[in-house]
Coordinates of C-alpha atoms in Angstrom, one line a residue:
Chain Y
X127 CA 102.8 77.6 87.5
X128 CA 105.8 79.2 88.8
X129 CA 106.0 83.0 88.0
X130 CA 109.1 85.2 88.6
X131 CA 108.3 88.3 90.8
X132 CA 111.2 90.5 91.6
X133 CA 109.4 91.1 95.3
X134 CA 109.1 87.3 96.4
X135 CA 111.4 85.8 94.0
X136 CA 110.1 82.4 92.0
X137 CA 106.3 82.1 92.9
X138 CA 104.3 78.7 92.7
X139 CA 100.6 79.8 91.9
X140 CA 98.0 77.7 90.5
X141 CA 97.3 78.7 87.2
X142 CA 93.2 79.0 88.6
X143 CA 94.6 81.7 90.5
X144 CA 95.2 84.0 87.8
X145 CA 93.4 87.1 86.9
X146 CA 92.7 88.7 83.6
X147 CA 92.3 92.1 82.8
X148 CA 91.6 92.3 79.6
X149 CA 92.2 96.2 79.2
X150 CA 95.4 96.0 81.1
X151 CA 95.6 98.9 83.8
X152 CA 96.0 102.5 82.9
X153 CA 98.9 103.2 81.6
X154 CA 100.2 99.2 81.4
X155 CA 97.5 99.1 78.9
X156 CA 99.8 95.3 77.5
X157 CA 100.2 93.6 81.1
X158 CA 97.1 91.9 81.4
X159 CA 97.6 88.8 83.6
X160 CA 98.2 89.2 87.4
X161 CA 97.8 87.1 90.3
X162 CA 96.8 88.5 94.0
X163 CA 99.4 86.8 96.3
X164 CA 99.8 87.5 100.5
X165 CA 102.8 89.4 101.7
X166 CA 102.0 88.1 105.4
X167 CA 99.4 85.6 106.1
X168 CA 96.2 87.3 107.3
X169 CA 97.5 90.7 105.8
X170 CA 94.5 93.6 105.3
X171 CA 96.8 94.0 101.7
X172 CA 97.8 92.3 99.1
X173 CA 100.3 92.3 95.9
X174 CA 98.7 92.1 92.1
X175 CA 101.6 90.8 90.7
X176 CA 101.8 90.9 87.2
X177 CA 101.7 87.1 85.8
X178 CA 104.7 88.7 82.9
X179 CA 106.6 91.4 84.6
X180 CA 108.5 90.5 87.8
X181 CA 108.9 93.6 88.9
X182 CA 105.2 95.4 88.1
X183 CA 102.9 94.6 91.2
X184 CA 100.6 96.7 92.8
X185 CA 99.4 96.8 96.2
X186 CA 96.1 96.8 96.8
X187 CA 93.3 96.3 99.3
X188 CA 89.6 96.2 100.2
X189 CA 88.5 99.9 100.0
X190 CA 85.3 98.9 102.6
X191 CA 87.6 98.6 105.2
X192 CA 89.1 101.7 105.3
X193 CA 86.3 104.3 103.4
X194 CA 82.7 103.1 104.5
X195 CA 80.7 105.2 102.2
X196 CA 82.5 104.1 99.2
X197 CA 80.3 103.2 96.3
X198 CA 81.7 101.7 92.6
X199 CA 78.3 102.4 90.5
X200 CA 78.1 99.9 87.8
X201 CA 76.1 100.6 84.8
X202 CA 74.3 97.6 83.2
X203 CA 75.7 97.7 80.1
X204 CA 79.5 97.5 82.4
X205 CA 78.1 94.6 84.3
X206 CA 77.1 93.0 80.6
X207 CA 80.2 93.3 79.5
X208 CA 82.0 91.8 82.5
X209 CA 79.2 88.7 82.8
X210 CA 78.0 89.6 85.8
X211 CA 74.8 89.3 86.6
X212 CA 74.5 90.5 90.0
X213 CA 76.8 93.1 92.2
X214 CA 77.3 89.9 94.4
X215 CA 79.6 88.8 91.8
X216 CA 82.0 91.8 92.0
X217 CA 85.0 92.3 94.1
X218 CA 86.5 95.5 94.5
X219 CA 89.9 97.0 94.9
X220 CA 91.6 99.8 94.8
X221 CA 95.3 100.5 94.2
X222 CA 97.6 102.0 97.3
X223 CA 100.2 104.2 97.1
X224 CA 102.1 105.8 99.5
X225 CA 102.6 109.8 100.2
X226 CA 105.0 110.3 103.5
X227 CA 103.6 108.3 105.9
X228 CA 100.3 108.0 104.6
X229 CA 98.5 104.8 102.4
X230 CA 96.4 106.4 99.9
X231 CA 93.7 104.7 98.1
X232 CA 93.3 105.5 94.2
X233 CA 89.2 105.2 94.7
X234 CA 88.8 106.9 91.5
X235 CA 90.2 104.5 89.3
X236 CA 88.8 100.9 91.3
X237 CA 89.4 97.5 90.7
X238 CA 86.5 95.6 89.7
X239 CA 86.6 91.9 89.6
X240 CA 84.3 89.1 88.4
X241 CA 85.3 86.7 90.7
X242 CA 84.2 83.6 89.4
X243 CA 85.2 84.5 85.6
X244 CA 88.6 85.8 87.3
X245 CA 88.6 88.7 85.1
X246 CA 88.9 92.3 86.4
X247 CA 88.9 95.9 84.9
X248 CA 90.3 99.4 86.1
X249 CA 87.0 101.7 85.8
X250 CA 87.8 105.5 86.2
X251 CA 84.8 106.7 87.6
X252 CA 83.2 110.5 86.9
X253 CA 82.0 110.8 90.9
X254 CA 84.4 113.4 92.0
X255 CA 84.1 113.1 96.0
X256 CA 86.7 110.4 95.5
X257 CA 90.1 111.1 94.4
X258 CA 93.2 109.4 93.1
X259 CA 94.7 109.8 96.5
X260 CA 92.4 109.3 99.1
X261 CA 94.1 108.8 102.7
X262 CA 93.9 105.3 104.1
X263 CA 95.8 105.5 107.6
X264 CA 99.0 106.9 108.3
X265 CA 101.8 104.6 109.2
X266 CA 103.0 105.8 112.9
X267 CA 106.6 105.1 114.1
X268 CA 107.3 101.8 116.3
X269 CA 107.1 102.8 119.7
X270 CA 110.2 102.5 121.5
X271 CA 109.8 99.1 123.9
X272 CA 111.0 100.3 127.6
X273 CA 114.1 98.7 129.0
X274 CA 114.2 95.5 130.3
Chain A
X783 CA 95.7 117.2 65.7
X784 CA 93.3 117.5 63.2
X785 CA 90.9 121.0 64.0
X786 CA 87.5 121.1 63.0
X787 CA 85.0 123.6 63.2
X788 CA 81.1 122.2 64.6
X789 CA 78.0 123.7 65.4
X790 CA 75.4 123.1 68.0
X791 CA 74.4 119.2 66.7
X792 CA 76.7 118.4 64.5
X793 CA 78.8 114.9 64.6
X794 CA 82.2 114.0 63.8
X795 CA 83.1 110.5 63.3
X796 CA 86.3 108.8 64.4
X797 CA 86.6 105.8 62.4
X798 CA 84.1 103.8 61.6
X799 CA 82.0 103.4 65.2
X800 CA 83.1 106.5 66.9
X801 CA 80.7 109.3 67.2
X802 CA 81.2 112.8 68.7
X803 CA 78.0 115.1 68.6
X804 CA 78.1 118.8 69.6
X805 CA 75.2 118.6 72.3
X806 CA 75.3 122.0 73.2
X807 CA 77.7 125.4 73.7
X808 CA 77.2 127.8 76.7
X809 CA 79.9 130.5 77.4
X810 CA 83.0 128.4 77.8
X811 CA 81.5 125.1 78.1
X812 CA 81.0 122.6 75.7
X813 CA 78.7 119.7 76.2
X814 CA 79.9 116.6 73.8
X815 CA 77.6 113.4 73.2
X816 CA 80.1 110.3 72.7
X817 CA 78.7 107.2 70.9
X818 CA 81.5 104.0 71.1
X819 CA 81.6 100.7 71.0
X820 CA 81.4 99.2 74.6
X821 CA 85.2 98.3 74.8
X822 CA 86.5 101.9 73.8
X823 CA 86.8 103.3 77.0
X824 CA 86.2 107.4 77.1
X825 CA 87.2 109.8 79.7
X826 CA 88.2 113.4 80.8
X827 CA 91.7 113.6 80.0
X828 CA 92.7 114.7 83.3
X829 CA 91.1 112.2 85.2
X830 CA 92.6 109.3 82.9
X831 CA 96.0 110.9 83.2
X832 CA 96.0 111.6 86.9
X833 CA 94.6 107.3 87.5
X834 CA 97.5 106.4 84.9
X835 CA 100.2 108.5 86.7
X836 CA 99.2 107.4 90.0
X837 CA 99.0 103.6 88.7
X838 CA 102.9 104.3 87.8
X839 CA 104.0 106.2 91.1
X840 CA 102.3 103.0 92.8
X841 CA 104.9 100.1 92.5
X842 CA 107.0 102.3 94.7
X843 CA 105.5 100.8 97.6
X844 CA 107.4 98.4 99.4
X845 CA 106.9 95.2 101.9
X846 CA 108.0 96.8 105.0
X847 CA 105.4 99.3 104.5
X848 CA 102.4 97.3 104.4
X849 CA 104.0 95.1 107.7
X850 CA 104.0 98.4 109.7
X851 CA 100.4 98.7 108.1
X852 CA 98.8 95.3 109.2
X853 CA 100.2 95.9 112.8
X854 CA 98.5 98.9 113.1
X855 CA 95.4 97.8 111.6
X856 CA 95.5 94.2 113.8
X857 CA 95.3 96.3 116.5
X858 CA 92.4 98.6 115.4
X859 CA 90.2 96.1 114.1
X860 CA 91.0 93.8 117.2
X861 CA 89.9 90.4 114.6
X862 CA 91.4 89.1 111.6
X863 CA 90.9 90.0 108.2
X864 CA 87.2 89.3 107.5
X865 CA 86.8 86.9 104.8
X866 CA 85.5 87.8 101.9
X867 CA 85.0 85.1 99.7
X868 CA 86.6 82.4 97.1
X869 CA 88.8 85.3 95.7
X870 CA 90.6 85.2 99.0
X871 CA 90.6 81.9 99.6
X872 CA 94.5 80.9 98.8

């Protein structure tokens, strides 16, 4: 199906593809398709594009790769309601934002996915060691190339 | 907003399957027992506030960014992107 993103222009996504939260996100509580597309192939991020906004996407990206004792406790009665019957079938995200040169991750409100039902919720979890803005890396300046 | 006044164990009810039970009052701090059905969600204001504003402040982030990002990060993890499963399969 082709969606209209205000990023990438017209994208062709199979309709498999798409993600459904049913709760929306905080504070876009009504957008609750998305699809997670590449910017660059092989990228360590990508875009949640909102499936009917072309201009609401997030960025997100794998929190284990950047935070190594990050934990997203699930309750039972969580993992009921999302159909999952192991952890095995969750994927988690978290959303990145930017503060100066530094990517944040937002590992107080995670991404969890059921990844074979493709549907996801934003949890806001009580465990205060992790913030709304915890740093990610900082994005250095390009190094000047010498002179030929 | 409605005010009521509760004492240690007493219950209000918000609608018809919202419950919120005085557990217990120490000094300052009140302890509240929440009963809701699963999809109600319920959180400390300021937490749910400061995920929400920071969900907003997020779609400022732009392409070039995350470019810089991945080159830095290519070079640090010296490997591509480990896989992660069908979610990441394109």
């Amino acid at each position: 199906m082709l969606i209209e993103t205000s990023r990438f222009g017209q994208v062709d996504v199979e309709g498999s593809r798409i993600l459904e939260f049913p709760k929306g996100l905080l504070g876009f509580p009504r957008h609750t398709r998305y699809v997670l597309l590449e910017a660059e192939r092989d990228s360590y991020f990508w875009w949640l594009q909102s499936v009917d906004a072309a201009d609401l996407a997030f960025v997100v990206t794998d929190p284990s790769l950047f935070v190594s004792t990050y934990r997203v406790p699930l309750r039972q009665e969580q993992m009921d309601e999302m159909g999952m019957a192991s952890l095995d079938e969750a994927q988690v995200f978290v959303i990145v934002n930017k503060r100066g040169n530094v990517l944040t991750g937002n590992l107080q409100g995670p991404l969890v996915v059921h990844v074979q039902e493709r549907r996801g919720e934003q949890l806001v979890l009580s465990d205060r060691r992790f913030t709304t803005r915890v740093p990610l890396m900082e994005i250095t300046p390009k190094m000047q190339a010498a002179s030929a | 907003m409605l005010v009521l006044s509760r004492q240690r164990d007493e219950t209000i009810m918000i609608g018809d399957e919202v419950e919120i039970t005085v557990v217990d009052i120490r000094g300052d701090k009140v302890r509240l027992g929440i009963t809701a059905p699963r999809q109600v969600q319920v959180h400390r204001k300021e937490v749910y506030e400061a995920i929400k504003r920071e969900n907003t402040d997020a779609v400022d982030v732009r392409v070039e960014d995350l470019t810089a990002a991945d080159q830095q990060l290519r070079t640090t993890f010296r490997q591509p992107r480990p896989r992660r499963g069908p979610l990441h399969g394109t």
